[in-house]
PDB file of C-alpha atoms in Angstrom:
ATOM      1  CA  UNK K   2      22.868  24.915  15.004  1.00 31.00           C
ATOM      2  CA  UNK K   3      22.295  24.667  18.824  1.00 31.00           C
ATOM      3  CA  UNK K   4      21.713  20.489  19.540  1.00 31.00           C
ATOM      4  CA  UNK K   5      19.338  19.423  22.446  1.00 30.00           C
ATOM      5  CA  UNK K   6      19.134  16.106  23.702  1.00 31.00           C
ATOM      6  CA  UNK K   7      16.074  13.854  21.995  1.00 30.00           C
ATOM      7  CA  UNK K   8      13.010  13.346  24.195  1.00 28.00           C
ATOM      8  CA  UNK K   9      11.278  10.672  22.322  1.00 32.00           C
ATOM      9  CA  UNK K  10      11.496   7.723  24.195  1.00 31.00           C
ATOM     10  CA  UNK K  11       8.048   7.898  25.297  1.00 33.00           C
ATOM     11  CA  UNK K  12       6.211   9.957  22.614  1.00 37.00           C
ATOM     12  CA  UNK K  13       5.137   6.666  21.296  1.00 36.00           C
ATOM     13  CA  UNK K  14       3.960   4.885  24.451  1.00 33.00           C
ATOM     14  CA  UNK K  15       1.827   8.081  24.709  1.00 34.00           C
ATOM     15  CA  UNK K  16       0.141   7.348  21.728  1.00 33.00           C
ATOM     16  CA  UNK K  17      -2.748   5.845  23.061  1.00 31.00           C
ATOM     17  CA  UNK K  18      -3.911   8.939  25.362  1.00 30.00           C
ATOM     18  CA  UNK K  19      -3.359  12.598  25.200  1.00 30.00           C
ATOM     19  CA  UNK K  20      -0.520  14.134  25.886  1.00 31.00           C
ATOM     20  CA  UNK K  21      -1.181  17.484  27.832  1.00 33.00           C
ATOM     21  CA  UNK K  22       0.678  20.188  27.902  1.00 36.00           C
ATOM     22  CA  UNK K  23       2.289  19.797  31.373  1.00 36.00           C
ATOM     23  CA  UNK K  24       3.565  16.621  30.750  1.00 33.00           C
ATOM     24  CA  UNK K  25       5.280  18.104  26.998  1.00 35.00           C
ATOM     25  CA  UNK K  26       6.737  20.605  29.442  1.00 39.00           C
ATOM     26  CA  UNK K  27       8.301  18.098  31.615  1.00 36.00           C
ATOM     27  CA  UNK K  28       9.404  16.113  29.267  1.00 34.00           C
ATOM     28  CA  UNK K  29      11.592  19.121  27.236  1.00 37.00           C
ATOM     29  CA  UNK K  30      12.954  19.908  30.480  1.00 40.00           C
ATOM     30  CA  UNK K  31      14.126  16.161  30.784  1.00 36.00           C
ATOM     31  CA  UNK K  32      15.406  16.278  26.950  1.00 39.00           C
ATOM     32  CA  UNK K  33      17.578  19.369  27.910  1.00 40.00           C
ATOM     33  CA  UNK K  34      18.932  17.710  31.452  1.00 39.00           C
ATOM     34  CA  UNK K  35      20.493  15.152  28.468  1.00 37.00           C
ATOM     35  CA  UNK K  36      22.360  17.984  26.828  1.00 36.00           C
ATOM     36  CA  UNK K  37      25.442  17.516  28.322  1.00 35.00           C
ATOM     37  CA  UNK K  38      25.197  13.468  27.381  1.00 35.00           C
ATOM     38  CA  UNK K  39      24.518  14.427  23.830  1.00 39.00           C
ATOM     39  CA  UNK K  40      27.327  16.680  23.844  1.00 36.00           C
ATOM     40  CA  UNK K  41      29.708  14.453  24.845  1.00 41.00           C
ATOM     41  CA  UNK K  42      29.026  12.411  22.300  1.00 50.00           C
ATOM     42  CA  UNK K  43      28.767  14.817  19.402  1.00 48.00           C
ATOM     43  CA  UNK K  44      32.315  16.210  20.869  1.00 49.00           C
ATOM     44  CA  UNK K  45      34.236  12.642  21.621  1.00 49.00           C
ATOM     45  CA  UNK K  46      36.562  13.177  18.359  1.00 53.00           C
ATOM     46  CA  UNK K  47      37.544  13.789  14.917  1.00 66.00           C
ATOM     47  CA  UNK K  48      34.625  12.591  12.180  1.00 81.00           C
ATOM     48  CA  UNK K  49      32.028  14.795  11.272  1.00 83.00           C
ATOM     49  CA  UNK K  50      29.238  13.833   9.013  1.00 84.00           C
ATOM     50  CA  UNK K  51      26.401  16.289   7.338  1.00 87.00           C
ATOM     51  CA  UNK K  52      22.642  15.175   8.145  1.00 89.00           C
ATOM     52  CA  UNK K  53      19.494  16.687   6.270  1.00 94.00           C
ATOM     53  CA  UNK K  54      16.025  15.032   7.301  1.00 94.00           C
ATOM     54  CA  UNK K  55      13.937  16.995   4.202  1.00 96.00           C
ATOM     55  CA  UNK K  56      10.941  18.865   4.936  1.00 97.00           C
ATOM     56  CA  UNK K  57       7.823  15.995   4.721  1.00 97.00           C
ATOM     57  CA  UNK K  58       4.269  17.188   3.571  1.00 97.00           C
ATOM     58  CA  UNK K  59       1.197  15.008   4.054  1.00 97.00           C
ATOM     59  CA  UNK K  60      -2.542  14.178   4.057  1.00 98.00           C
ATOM     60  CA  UNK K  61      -4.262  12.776   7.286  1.00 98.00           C
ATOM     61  CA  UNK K  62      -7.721  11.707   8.318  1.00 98.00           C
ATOM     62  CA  UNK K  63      -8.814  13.307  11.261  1.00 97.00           C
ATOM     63  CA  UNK K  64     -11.578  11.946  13.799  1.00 96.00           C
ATOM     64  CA  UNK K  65     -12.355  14.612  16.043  1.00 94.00           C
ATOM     65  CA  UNK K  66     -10.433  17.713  17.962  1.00 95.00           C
ATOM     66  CA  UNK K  67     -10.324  18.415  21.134  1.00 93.00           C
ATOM     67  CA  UNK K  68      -9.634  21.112  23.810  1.00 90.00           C
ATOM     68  CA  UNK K  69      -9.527  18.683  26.721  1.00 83.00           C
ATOM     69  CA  UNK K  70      -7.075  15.585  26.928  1.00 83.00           C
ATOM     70  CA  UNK K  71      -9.638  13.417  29.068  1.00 87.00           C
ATOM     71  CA  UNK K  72     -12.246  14.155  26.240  1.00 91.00           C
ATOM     72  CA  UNK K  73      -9.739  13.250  23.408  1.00 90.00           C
ATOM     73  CA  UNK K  74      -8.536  10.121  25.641  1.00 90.00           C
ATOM     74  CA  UNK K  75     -12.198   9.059  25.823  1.00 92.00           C
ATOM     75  CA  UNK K  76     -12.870   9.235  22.065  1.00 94.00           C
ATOM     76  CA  UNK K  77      -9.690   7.606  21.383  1.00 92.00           C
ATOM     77  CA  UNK K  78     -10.724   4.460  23.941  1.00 92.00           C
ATOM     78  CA  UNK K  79     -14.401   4.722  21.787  1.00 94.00           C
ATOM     79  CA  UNK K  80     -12.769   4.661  18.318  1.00 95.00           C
ATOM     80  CA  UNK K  81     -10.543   1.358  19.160  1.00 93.00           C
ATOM     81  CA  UNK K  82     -12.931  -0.644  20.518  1.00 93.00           C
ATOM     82  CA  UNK K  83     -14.632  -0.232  16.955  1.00 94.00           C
ATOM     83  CA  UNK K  84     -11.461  -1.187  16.064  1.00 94.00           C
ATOM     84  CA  UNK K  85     -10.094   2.057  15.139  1.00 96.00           C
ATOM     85  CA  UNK K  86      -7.057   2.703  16.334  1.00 95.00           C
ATOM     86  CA  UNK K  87      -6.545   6.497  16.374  1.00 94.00           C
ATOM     87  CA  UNK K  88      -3.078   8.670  17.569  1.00 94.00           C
ATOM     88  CA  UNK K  89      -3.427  12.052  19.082  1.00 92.00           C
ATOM     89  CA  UNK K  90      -1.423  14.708  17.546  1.00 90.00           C
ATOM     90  CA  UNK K  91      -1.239  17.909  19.976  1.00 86.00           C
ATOM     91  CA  UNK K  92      -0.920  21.175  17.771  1.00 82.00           C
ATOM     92  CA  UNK K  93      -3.030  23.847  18.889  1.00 82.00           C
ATOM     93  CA  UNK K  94      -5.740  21.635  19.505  1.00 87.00           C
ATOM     94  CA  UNK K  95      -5.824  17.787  20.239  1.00 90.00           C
ATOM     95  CA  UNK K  96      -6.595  15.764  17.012  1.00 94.00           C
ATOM     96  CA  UNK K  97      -7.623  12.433  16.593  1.00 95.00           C
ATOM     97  CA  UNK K  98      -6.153  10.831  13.557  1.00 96.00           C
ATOM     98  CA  UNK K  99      -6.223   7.577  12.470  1.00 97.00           C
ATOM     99  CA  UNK K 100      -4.305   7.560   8.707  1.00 97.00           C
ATOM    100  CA  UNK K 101      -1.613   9.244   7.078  1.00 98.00           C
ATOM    101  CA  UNK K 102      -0.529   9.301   3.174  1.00 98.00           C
ATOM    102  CA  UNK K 103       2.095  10.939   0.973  1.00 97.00           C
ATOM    103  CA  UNK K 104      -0.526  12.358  -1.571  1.00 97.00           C
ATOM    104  CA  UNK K 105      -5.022  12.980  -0.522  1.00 97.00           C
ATOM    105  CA  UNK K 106      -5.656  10.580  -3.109  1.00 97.00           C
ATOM    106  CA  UNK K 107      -3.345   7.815  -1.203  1.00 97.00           C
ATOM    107  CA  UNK K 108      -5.561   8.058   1.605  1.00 97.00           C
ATOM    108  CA  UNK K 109      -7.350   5.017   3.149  1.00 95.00           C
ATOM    109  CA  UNK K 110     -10.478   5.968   3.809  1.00 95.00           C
ATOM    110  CA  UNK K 111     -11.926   2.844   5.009  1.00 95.00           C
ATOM    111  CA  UNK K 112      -9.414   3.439   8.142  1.00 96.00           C
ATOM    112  CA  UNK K 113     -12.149   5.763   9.493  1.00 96.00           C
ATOM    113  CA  UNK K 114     -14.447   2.989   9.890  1.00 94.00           C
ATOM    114  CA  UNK K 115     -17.734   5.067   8.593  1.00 94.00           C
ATOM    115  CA  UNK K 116     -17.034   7.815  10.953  1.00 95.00           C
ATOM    116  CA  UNK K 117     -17.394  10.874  10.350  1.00 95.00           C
ATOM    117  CA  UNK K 118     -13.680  12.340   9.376  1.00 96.00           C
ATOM    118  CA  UNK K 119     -11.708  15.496   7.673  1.00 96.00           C
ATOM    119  CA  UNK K 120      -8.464  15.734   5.393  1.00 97.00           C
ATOM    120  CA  UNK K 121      -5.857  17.557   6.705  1.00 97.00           C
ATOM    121  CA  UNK K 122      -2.778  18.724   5.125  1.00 96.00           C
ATOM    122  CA  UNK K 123       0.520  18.606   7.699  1.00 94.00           C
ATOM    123  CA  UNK K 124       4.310  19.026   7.411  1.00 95.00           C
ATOM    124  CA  UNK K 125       7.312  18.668   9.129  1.00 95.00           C
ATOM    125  CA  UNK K 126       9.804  20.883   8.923  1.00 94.00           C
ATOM    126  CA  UNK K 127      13.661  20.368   7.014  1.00 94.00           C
ATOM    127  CA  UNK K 128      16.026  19.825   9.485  1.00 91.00           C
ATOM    128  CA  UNK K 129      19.836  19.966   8.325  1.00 91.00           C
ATOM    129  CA  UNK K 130      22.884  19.245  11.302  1.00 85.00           C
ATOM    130  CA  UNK K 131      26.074  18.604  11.571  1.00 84.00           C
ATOM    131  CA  UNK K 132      27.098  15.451  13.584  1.00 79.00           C
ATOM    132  CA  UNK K 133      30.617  14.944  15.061  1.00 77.00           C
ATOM    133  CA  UNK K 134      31.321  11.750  16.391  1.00 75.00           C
ATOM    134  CA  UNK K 135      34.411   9.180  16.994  1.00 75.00           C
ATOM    135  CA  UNK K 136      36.219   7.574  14.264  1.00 74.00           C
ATOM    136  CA  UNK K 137      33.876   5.217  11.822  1.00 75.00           C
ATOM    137  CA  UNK K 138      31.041   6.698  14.022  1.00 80.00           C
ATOM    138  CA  UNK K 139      29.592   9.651  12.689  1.00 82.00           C
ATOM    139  CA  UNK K 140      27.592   8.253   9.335  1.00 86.00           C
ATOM    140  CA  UNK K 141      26.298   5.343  11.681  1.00 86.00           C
ATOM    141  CA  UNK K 142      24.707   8.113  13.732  1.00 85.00           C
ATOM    142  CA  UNK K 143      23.676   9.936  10.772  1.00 88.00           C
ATOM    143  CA  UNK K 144      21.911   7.028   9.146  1.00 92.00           C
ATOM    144  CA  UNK K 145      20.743   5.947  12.398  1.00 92.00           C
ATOM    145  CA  UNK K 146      18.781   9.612  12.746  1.00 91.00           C
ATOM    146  CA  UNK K 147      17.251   9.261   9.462  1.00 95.00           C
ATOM    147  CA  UNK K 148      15.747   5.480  10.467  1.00 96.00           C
ATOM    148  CA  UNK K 149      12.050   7.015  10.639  1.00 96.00           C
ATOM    149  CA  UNK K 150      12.479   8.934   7.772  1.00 97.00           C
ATOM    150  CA  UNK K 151      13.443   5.524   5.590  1.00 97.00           C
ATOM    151  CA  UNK K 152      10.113   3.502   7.611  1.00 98.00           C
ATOM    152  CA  UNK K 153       7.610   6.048   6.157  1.00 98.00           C
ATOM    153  CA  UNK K 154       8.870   6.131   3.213  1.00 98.00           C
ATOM    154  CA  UNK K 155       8.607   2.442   3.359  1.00 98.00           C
ATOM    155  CA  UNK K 156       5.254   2.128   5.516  1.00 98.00           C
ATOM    156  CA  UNK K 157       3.842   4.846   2.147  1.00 98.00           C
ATOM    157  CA  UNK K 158       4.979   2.444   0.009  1.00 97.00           C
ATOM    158  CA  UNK K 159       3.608  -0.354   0.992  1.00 96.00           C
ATOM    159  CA  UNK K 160       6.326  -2.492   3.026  1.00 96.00           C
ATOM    160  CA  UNK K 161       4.804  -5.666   4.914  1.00 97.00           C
ATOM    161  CA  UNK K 162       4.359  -4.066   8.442  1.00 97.00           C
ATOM    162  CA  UNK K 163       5.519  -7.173  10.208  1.00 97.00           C
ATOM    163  CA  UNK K 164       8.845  -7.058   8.250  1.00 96.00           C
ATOM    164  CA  UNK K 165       9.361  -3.505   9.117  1.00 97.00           C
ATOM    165  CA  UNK K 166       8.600  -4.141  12.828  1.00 97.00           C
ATOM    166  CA  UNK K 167      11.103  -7.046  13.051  1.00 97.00           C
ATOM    167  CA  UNK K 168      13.881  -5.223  11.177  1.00 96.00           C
ATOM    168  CA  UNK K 169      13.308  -2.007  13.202  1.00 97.00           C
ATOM    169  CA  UNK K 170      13.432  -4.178  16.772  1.00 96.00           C
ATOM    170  CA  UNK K 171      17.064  -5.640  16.080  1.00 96.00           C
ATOM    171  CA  UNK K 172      18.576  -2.141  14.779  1.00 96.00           C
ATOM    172  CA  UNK K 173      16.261  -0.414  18.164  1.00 95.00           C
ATOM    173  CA  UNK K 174      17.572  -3.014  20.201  1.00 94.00           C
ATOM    174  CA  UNK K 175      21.630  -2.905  18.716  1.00 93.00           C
ATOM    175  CA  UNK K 176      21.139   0.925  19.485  1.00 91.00           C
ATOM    176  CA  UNK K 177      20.103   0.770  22.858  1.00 89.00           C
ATOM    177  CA  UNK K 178      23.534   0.052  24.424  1.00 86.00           C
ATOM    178  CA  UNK K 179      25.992   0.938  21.518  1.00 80.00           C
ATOM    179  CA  UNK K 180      26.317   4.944  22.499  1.00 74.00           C
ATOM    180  CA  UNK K 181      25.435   4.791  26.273  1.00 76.00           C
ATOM    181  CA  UNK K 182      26.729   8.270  26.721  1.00 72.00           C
ATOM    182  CA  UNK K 183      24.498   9.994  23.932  1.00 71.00           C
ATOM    183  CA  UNK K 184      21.435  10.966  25.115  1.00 75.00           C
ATOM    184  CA  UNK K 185      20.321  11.444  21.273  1.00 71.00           C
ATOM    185  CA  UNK K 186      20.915   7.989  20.096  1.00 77.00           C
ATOM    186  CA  UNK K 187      19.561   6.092  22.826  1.00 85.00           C
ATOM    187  CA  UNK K 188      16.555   7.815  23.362  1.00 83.00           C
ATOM    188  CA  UNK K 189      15.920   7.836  19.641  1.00 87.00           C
ATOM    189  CA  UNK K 190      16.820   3.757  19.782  1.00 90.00           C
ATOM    190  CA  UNK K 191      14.095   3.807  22.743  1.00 89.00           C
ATOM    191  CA  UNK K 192      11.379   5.424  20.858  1.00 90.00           C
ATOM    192  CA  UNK K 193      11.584   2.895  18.238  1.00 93.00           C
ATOM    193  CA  UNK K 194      11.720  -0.328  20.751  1.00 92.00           C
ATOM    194  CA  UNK K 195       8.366   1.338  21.817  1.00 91.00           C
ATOM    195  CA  UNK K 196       6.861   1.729  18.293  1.00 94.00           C
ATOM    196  CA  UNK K 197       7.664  -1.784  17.521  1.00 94.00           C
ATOM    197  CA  UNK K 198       6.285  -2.910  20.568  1.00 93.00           C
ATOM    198  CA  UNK K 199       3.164  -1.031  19.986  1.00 93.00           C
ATOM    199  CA  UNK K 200       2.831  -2.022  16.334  1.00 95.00           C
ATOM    200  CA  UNK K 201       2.940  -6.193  17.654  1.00 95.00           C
ATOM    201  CA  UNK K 202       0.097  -5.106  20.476  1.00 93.00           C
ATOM    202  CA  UNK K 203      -1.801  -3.431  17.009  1.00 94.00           C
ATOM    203  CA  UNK K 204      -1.092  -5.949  15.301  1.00 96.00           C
ATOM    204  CA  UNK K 205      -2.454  -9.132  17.414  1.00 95.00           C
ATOM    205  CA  UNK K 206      -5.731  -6.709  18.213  1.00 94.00           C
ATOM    206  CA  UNK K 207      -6.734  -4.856  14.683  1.00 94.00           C
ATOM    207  CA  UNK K 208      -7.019  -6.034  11.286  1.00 95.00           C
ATOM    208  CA  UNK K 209      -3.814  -6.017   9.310  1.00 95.00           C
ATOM    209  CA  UNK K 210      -5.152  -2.761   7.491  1.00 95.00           C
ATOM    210  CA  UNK K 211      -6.022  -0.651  10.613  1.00 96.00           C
ATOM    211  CA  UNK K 212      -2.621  -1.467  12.350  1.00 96.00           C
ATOM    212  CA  UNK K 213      -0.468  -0.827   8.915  1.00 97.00           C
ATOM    213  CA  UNK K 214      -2.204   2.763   9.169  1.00 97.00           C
ATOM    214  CA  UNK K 215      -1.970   3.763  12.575  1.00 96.00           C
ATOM    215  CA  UNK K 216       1.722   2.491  11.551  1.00 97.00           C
ATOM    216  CA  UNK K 217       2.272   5.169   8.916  1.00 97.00           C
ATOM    217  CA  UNK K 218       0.446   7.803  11.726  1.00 96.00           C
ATOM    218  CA  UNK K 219       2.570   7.214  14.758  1.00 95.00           C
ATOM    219  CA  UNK K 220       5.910   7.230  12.386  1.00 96.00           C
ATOM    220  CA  UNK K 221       4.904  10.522  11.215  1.00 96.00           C
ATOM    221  CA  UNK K 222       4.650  11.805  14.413  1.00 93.00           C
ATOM    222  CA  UNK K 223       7.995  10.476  15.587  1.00 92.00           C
ATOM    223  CA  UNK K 224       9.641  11.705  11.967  1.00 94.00           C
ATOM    224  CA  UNK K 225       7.752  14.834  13.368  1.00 92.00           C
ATOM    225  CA  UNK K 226       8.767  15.284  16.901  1.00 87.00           C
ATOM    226  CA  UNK K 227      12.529  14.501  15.642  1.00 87.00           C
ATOM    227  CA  UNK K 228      12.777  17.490  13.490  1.00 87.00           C
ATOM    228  CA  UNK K 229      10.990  19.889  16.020  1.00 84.00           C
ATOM    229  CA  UNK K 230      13.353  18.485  18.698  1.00 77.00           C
ATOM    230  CA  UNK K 231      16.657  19.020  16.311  1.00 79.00           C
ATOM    231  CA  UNK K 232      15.847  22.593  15.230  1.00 77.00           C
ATOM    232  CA  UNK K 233      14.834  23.740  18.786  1.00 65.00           C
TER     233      UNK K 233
END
């Protein structure tokens, strides 16, 4: 399977506005400059280890969609002063969504905050690689990949957010510098310094409710993004 170098490290940071489509575009063509970084590191040596992120399905409530990223960036600024804090996933249109459970009848629907909102069915796709890596190196970088799949799993069942977030910093932060030369890890490490750091500004600003499900919304999308990035 052909590898490209992750570009997450500000997916997160971008959850607050819109992304628009130039700015996705730029950002690939950053994530495949970093090929040759990831490469390096997937080729340093000997240990190999397998990696399968399985396919996730799930339920969402969705605010509004939009055509324009100003308009979505607007309603998203509306929604949070009402203390709603919403995340914009870009498919073919811009949605506004603002919760995220493993099963429809998990959803929170109190997170819309009376307004009017939809249930949505999404899924991520399987992603299965195989990661080569120094000596005593490869499962680190396996598990490491398959961090945000363990904090949803954790966030849908139920895990005290600010135990998650201060768990997640010190591994984030340990990450950061320990593969300098792989583009994958520390960009992955980076996206997850920025979701903690956005989760604490959630946290001190919304109820504990709102910010626990804009939690389990913005790891989606990262769990998302991940596996569209791999199978590219």
């Amino acid at each position: 399977m052909r590898r490209r170098a992750l570009i997450l490290g500000g997916v997160l940071l971008l959850a607050l506005a819109a992304m628009a489509q130039p700015l996705r575009d730029r950002l690939l063509q950053a994530g495949r400059a970093g090929l040759a970084a990831a490469q390096t590191f997937a080729s340093s040596t000997p240990e190999e280890a397998e990696l399968t992120l399985p396919e996730i399905s799930i339920w969402a409530l969705q605010l509004g969609v939009f055509d324009s990223g100003e308009r979505a960036a607007q309603e998203q600024e509306r929604l949070l002063a009402q203390g709603i804090p919403c995340a914009v996933w870009q498919r073919e249109q811009m949605r506004l969504i603002c919760e995220a459970a493993p099963a429809k009848e998990a959803l929170d629907m109190a997170a819309a905050g009376g307004q009017e909102s939809f249930v949505i069915a999404e899924t991520a796709p399987q992603v299965s690689l195989r990661l080569s890596a120094a000596q005593g190196e490869a499962q680190e970088a396996a598990a490491f990949l398959a961090l945000p799949d363990e904090l949803l799993e954790r966030l849908f069942a139920g895990e005290p957010l600010t135990e998650l977030v201060a768990k997640t910093r010190e591994t984030a932060a340990r990450a950061l510098t320990a593969h300098p030369q792989s583009a994958v890890y520390t960009q992955l490490a980076q996206s997850l310094v920025n979701w903690c750091a956005l989760m604490e500004q959630t946290m001190q600003a919304q109820t504990q409710t709102a910010a626990t499900a804009y939690a389990r919304v913005t790891m989606y999308m990262l769990c998302r993004e991940l596996r569209l990035t791999l199978n590219g």
